[in-house]
Coordinates of C-alpha atoms and ligand atoms in Angstrom, one line a residue:
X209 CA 0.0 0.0 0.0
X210 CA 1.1 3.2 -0.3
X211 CA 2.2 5.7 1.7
X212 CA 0.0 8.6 3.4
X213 CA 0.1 12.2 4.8
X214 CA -2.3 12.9 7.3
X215 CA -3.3 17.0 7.6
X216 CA -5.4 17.5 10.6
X217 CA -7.4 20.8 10.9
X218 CA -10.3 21.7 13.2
X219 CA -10.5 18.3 14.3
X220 CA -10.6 16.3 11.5
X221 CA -8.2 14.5 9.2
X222 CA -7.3 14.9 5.8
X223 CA -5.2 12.2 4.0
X224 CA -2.7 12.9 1.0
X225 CA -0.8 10.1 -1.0
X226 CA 2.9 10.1 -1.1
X227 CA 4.6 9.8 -4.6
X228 CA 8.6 8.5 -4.2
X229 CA 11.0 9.5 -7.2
X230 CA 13.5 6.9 -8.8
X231 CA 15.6 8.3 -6.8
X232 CA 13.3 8.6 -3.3
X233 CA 12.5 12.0 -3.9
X234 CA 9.1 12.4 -1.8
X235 CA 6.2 14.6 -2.8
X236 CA 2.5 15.1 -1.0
X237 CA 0.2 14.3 -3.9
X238 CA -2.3 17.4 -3.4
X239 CA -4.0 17.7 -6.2
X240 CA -7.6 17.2 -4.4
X241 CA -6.2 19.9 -1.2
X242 CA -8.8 22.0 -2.3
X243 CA -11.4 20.4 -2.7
X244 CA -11.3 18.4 0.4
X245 CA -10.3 21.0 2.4
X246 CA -10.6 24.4 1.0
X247 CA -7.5 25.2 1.5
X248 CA -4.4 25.7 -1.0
X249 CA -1.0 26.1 -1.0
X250 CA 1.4 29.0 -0.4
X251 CA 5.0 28.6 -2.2
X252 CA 6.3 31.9 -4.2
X253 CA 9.0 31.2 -6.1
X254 CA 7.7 27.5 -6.3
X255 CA 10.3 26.0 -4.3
X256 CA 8.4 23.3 -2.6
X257 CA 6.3 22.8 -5.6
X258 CA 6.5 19.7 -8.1
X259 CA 4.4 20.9 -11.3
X260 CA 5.3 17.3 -13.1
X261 CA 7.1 14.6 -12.8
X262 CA 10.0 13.8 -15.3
X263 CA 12.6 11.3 -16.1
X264 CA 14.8 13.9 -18.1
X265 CA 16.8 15.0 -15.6
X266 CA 18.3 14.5 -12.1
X267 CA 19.4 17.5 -9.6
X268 CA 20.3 16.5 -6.4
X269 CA 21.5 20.1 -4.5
X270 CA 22.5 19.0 -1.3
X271 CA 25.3 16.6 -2.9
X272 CA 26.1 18.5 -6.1
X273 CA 24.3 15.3 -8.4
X274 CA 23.5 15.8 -11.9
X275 CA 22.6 13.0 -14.2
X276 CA 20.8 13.5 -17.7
X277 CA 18.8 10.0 -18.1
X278 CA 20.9 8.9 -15.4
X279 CA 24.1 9.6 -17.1
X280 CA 26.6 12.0 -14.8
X281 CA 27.2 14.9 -15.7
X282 CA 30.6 14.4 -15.3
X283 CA 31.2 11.1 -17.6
X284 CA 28.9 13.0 -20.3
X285 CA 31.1 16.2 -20.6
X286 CA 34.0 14.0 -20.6
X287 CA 33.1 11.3 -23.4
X288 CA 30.1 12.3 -25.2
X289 CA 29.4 15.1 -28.1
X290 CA 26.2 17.9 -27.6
X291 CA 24.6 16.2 -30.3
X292 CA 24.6 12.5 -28.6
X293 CA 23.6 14.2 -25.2
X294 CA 21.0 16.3 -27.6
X295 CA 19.8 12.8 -28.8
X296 CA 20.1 11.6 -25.6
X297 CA 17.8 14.2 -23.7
X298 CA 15.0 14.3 -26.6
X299 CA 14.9 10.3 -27.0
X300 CA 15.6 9.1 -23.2
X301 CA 18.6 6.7 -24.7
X302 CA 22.1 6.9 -25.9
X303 CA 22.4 6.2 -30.0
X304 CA 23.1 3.7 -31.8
X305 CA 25.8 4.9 -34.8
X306 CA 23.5 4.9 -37.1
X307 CA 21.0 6.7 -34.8
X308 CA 23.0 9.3 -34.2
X309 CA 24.1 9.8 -37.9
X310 CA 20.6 10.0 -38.7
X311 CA 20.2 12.4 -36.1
X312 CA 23.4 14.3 -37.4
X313 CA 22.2 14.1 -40.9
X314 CA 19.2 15.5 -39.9
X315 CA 20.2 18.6 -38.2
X316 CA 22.8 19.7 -41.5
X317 CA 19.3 19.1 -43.2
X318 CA 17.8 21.7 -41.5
X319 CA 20.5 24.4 -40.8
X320 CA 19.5 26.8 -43.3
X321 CA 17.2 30.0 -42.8
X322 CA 15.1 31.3 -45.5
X323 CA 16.7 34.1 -46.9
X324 CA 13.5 36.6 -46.1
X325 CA 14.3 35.9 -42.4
X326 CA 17.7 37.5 -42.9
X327 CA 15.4 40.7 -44.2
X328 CA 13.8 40.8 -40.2
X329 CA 17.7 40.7 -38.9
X330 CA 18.7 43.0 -41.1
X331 CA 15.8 45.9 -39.7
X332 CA 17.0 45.5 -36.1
X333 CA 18.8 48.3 -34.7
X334 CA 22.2 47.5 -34.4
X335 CA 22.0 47.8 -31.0
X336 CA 19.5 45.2 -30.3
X337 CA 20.1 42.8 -28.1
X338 CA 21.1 39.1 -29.8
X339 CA 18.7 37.6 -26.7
X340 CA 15.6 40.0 -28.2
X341 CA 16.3 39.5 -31.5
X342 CA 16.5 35.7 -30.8
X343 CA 13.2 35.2 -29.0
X344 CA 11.5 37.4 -31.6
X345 CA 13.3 35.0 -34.6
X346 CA 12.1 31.9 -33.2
X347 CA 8.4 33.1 -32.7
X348 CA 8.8 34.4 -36.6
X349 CA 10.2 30.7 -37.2
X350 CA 6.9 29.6 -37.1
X351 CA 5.6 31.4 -39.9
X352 CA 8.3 30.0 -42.4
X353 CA 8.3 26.7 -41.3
X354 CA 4.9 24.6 -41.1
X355 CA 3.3 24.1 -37.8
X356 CA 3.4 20.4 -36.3
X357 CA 0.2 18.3 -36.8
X358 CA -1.1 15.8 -34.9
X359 CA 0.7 12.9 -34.0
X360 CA 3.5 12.4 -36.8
X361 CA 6.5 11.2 -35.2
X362 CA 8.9 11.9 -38.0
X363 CA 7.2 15.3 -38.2
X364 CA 7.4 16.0 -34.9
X365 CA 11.4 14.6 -35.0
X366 CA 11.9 17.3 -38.0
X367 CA 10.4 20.3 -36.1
X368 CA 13.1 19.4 -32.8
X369 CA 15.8 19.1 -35.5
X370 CA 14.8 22.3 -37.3
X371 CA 14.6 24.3 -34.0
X372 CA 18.2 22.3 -32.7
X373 CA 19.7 23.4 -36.1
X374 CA 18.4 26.6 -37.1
X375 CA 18.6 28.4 -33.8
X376 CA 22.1 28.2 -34.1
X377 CA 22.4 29.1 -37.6
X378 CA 20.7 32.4 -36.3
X379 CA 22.2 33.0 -33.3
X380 CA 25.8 33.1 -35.6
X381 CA 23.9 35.6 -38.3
X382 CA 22.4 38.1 -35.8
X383 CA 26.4 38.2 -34.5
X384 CA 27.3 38.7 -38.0
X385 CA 24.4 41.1 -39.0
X386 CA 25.1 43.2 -36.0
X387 CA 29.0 43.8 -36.8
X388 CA 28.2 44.4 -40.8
X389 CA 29.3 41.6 -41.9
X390 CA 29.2 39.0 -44.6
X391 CA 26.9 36.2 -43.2
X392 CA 28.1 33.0 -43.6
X393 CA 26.2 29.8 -44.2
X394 CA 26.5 25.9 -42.2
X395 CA 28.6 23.8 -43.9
X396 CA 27.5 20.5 -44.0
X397 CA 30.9 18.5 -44.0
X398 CA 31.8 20.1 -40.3
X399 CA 30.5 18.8 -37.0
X400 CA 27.1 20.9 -35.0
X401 CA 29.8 22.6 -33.0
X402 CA 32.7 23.8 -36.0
X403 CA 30.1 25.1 -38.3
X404 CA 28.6 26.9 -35.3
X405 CA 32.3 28.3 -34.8
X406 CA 33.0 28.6 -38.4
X407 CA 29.8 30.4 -39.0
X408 CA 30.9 33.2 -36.2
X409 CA 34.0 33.5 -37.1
X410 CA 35.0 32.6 -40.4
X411 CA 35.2 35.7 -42.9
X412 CA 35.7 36.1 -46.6
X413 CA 39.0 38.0 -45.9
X414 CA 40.5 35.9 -43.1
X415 CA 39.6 32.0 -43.1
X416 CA 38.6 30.7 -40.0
X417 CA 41.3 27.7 -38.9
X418 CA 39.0 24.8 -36.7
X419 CA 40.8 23.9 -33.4
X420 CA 40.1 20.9 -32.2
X421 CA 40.2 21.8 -28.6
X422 CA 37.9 24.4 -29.0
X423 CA 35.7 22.3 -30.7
X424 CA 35.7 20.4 -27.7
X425 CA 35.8 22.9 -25.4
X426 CA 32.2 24.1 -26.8
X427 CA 30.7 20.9 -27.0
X428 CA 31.5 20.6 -23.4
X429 CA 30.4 23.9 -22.5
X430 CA 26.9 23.0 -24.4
X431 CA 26.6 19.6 -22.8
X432 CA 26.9 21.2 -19.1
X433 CA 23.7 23.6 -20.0
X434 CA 21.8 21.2 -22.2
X435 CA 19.4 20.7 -18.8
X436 CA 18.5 21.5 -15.3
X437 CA 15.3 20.2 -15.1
X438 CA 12.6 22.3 -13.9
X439 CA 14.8 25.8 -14.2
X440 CA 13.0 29.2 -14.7
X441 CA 13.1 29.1 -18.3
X442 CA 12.3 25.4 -18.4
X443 CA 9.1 26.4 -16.4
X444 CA 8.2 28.8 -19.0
X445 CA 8.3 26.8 -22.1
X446 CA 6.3 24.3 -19.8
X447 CA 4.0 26.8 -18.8
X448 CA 3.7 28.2 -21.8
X449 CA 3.4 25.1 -23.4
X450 CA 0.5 24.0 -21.5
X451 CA -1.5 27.0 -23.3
X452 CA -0.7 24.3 -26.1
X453 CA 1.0 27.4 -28.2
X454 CA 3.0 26.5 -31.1
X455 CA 6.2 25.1 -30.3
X456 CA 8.1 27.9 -31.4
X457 CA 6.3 30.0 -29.0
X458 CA 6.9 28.1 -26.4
X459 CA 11.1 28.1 -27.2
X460 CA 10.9 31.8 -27.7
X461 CA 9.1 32.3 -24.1
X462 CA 12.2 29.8 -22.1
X463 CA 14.4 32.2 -24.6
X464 CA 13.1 35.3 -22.6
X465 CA 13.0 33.8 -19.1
X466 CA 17.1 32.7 -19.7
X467 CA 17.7 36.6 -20.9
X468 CA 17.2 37.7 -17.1
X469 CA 20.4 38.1 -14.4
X470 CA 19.0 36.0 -12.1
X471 CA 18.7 33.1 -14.6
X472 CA 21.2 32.7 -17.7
X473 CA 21.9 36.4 -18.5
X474 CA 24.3 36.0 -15.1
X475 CA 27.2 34.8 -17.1
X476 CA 27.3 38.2 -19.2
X477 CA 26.7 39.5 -15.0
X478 CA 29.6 38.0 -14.0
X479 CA 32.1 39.3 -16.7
X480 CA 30.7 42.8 -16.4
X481 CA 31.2 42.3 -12.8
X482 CA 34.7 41.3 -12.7
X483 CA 35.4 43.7 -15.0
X484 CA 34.3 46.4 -12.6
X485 CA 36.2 44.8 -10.2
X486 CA 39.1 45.0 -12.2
X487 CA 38.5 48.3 -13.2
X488 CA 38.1 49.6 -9.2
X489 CA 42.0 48.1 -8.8
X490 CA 41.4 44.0 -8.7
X491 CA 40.3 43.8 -5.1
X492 CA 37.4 41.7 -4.4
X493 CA 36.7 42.5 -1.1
X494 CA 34.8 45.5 -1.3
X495 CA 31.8 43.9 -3.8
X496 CA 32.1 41.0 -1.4
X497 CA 31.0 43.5 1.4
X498 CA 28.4 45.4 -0.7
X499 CA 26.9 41.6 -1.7
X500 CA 26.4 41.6 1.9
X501 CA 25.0 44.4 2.4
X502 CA 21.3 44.4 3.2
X503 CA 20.7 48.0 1.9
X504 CA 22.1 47.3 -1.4
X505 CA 20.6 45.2 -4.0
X506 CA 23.6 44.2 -5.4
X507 CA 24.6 40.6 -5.5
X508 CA 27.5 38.7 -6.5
X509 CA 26.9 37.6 -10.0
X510 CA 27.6 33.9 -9.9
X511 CA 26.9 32.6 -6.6
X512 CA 24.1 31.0 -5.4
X513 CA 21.4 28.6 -6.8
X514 CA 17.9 27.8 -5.9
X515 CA 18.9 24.5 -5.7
X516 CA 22.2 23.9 -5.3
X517 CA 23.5 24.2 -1.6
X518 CA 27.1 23.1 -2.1
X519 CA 29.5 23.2 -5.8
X520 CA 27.6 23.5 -8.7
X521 CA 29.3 20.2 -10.9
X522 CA 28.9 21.9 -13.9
X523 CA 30.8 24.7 -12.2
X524 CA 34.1 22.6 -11.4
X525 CA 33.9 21.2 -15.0
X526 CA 33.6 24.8 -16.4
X527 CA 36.6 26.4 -14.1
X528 CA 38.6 23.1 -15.6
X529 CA 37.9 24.0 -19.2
X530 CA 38.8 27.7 -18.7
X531 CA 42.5 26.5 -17.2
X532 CA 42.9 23.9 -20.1
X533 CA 41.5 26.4 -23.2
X534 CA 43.5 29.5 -21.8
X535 CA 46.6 27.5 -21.1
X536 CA 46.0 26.3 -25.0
X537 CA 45.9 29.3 -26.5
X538 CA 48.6 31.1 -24.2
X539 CA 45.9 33.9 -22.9
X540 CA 46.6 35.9 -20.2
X541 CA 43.2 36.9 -18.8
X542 CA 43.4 38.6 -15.7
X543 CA 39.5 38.0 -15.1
X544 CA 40.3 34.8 -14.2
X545 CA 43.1 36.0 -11.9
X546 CA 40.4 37.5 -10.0
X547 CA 37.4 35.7 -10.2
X548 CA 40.0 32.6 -8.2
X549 CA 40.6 35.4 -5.5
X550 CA 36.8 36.3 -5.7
X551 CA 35.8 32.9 -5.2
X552 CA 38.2 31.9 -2.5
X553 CA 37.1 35.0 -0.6
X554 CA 33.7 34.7 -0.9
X555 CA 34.0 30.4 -0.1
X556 CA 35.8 31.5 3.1
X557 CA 33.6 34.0 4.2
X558 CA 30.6 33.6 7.0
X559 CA 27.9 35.0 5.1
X560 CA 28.4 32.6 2.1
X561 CA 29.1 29.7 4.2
X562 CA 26.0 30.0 6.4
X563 CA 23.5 30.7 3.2
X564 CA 25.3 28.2 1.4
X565 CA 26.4 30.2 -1.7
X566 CA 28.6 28.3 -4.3
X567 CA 29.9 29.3 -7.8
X568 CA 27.3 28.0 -10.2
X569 CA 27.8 27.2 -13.9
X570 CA 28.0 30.5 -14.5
X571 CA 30.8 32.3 -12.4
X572 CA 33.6 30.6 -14.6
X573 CA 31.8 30.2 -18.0
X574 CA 31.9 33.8 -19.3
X575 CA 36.1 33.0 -19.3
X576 CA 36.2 30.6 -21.1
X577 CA 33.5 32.1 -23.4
X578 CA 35.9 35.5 -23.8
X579 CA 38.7 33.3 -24.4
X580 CA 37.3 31.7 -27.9
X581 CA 36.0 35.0 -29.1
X582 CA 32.7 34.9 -27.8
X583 CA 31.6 38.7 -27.3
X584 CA 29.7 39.2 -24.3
X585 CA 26.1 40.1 -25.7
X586 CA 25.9 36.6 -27.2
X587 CA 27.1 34.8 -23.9
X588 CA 23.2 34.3 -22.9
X589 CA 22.7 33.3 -26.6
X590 CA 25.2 30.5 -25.9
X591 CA 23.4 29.3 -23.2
X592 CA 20.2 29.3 -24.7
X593 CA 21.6 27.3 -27.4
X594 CA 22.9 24.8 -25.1
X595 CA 19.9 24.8 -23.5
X596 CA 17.9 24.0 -26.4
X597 CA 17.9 20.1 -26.1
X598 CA 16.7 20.1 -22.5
X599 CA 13.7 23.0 -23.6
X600 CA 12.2 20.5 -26.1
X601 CA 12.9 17.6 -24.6
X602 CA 11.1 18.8 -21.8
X603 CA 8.0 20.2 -23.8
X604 CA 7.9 16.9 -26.0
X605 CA 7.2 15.3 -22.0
X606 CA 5.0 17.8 -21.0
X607 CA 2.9 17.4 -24.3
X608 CA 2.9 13.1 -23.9
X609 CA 2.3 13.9 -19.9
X610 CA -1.2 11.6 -18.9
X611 CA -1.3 13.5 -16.0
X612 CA -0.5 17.6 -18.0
X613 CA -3.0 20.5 -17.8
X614 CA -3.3 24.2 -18.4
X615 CA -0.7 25.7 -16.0
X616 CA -2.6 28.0 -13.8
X617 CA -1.6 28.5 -10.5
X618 CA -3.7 30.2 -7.4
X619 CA -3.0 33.0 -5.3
X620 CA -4.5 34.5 -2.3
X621 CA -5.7 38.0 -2.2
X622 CA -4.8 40.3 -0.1
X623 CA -6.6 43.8 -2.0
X624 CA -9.2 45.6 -1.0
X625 CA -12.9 43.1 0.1
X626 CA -15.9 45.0 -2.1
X627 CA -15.9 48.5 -2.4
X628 CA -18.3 50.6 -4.2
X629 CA -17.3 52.9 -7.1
X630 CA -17.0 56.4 -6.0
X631 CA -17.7 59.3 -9.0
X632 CA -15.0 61.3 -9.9
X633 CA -16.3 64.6 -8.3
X634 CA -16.7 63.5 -5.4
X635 CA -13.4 61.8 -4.9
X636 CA -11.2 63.1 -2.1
X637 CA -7.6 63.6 -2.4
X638 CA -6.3 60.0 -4.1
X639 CA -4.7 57.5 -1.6
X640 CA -2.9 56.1 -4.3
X641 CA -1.0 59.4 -4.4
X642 CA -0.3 60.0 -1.1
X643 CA 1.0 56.7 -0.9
X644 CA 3.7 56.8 -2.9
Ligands
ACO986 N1 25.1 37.3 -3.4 C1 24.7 37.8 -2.2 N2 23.7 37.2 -1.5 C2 23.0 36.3 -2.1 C3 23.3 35.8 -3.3 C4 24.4 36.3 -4.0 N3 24.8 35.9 -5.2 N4 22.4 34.8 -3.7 C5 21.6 34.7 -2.6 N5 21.9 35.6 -1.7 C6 21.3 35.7 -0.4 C7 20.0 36.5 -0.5 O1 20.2 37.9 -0.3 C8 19.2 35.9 0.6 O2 19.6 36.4 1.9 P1 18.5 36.6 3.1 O3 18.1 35.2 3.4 O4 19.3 37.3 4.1 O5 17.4 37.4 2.5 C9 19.6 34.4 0.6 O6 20.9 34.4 0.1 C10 18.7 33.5 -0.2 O7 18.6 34.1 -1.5 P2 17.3 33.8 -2.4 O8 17.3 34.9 -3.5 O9 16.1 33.7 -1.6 O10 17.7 32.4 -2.9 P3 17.2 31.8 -4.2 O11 17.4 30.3 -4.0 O12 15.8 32.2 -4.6 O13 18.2 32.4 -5.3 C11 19.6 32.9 -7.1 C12 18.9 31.8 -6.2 C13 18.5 33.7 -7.7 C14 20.4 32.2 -8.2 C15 20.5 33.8 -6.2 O14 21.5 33.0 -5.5 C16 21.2 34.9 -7.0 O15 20.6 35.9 -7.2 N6 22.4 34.7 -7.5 C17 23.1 35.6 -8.3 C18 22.6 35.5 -9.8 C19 23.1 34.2 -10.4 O16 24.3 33.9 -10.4 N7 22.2 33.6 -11.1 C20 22.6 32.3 -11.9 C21 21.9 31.1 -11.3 S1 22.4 29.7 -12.1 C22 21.5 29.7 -13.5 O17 20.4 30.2 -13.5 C23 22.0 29.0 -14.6

């Protein structure tokens, strides 16, 4: 039999089953709390709240776990490719060779935009930011490409591959759109990760020469974001999902949620940030104190996770890579110099300890992003494309979830009870006004 929790409330008792996770994760099955009880729950910021389950991906926080399909993080930055772990998060099993052939085969299929999209890039002001200019290109996607119908495997497989493979090609043309430049198209003899490179940098007056290591270096850095289970942009293309929205309106609203500094636009944070340390002499100490500070709303870019409450393991992969890629291509960078001290610093430091604030993925990846040319507008567009696998793979659940519905959460109000409506002339001095 399974497990119960008992509420008791004004005398009488209220019993909830118990769901256990693969990995004996327990959650209080509520779905009928209201209407046994009345009552509902109160949890901003979701933090106690399971809105699905999933066997994508596995986070534990208190011991720095993460597994895609089971698969450690760690083995899969080390041996596989972003395309297998691609394969891996959308299909639930490591590839054959012929699968992931197939699967690669696929995605140089679909890496071309239709020239009139490169009319839309061209009208952004130059300015624009490659995040806005993203989510708005994906929405538009939809309009060039045909929307999925109802249940077609193969067509449903070609819309993940055209999103995987396009979204890149796009990301690469805003960067070259916004500098002037010549774009230039996939190739279909290089790998997902050279033609992204190739595609930024290559140029009709300077060839671009592939590295290897790079090449490696990115794939990595795309495996360690390819998930993180229910994240905030993760919710979003869920959420947004559930309105059962196109597809590429669900992509374009997890694009949105990532832009923010509290979610994946921190790694452009954290560069700015050391920057200005750098700038101010290369001491950390005194952002250390303002982070601190409970006056000031500045915190240090970086640190912390909702769910992490010890190292971040995509964080000690990512501070390895930046060592190995900068050692490699003989850079000096004294960012790095100071983000160690930073770190160190903040690790050893009361206030981090007790509120258990790590690094996270982010603190280190900026470095190593700077370090192969990326410039630092497009660092949140690298995440998003490395994020891209986990997004759909995550919808594609959501949409084949039994137990899925319209995402609509409940609140409890706290305004004004009934009121009647007073007519403007005989309206005292405004309230609203004096309040603020
Ligand atoms: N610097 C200083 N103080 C911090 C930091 C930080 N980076 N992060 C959290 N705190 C403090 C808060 O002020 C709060 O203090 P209080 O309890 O005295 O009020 C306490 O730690 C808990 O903070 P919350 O915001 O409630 O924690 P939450 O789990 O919601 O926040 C978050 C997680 C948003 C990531 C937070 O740590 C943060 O803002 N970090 C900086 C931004 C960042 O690096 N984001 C990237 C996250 S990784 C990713 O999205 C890929």
């Amino acid at each position: 039999m399974s497990e119960k929790v008992k509420l008791e409330y004004n005398g009488k008792i209220y019993e909830f089953p118990v769901i256990v996770g693969t990995e004996g994760e327990k959650a209080i099955d509520i779905r009928e709390l209201r209407e046994k009880t009345g009552f509902i729950t109160y949890d901003p910021g979701l933090a106690n709240t399971g809105v699905c389950k999933s066997s994508i991906t596995y986070v534990n926080g208190e011991k720095g776990i993460l597994r895609y399909r089971g698969y450690p993080i760690e083995e899969l930055a080390e041996k596989s490719t972003f395309v297998e772990t691609a394969y891996l998060l959308l299909n639930g099993e490591l590839p054959t060779k012929e699968e992931l052939k197939a699967f690669s085969d696929k995605l140089n299929d679909h890496s071309l935009v239709h020239e009139d999209m490169r009319e839309f890039f061209q009208n952004f002001p130059r300015r624009a930011h490659p995040m806005g200019i993203l989510s708005s290109m994906v929405t538009a996607l939809r309009e060039f490409y045909p929307e999925l119908k109802e249940g077609g495997e193969e067509e449903l497989n070609t819309t993940l591959a055209r999103l995987l493979s396009k979204v890149r090609t796009m990301a690469a043309m805003a960067y070259k759109i916004s500098r002037g430049h010549k774009v230039i198209y996939p190739r279909h003899d290089l790998s997902y990760c050279a033609n992204f490179l190739n595609m930024m940098f290559d140029s009709p007056v300077k060839p671009y020469v592939i590295d290897d290591d790079i090449v490696k270096g990115l794939n990595i850095f795309w495996i360690l974001h390819a998930d993180h289970e229910q994240n905030c942009s993760t919710a979003a293309v869920r959420l947004v999902g559930s309105a059962k929205v196109n597809i590429y309106a669900a992509i374009s609203a997890g694009i949105s949620a990532l832009w923010g500094p509290l979610h994946g636009g921190a790694n452009q944070a954290v560069i700015e940030m050391l920057k200005e340390i750098y700038e101010n002499g290369g001491d950390p100490k005194p952002f250390i104190e303002r982070a601190k500070d409970k006056n000031d709303p500045f915190r240090l870019m970086g640190f912390g996770h909702r769910i992490y409450k010890t190292h971040d393991p995509r964080e000690k992969i990512m501070k390895k890579l930046c060592h190995k890629i900068l050692d490699k291509l003989k850079i000096k960078d004294p960012l790095l110099d100071i983000a160690r001290k930073l770190e160190e610093m903040a690790l050893n430091d009361p206030y981090f300890q007790e509120k258990k604030l790590y690094p996270n993925v982010d603190f280190y990846s900026g470095i190593f992003l700077r370090a192969i040319g990326i410039p630092e507008n497009m660092f949140t567009v690298m995440f998003a494309i490395g994020r891209l696998p986990g997004w759909l793979a995550q919808w594609k659940e959501s949409m084949e979830d039994p137990d899925g519905k319209l995402y609509r959460p409940r609140q409890v109000y706290v305004g004004p009870s009934k009121r009647e409506y007073i007519p403007i002339e005989e309206r005292e001095k405004s309230t609203a006004t004096e309040s603020t």
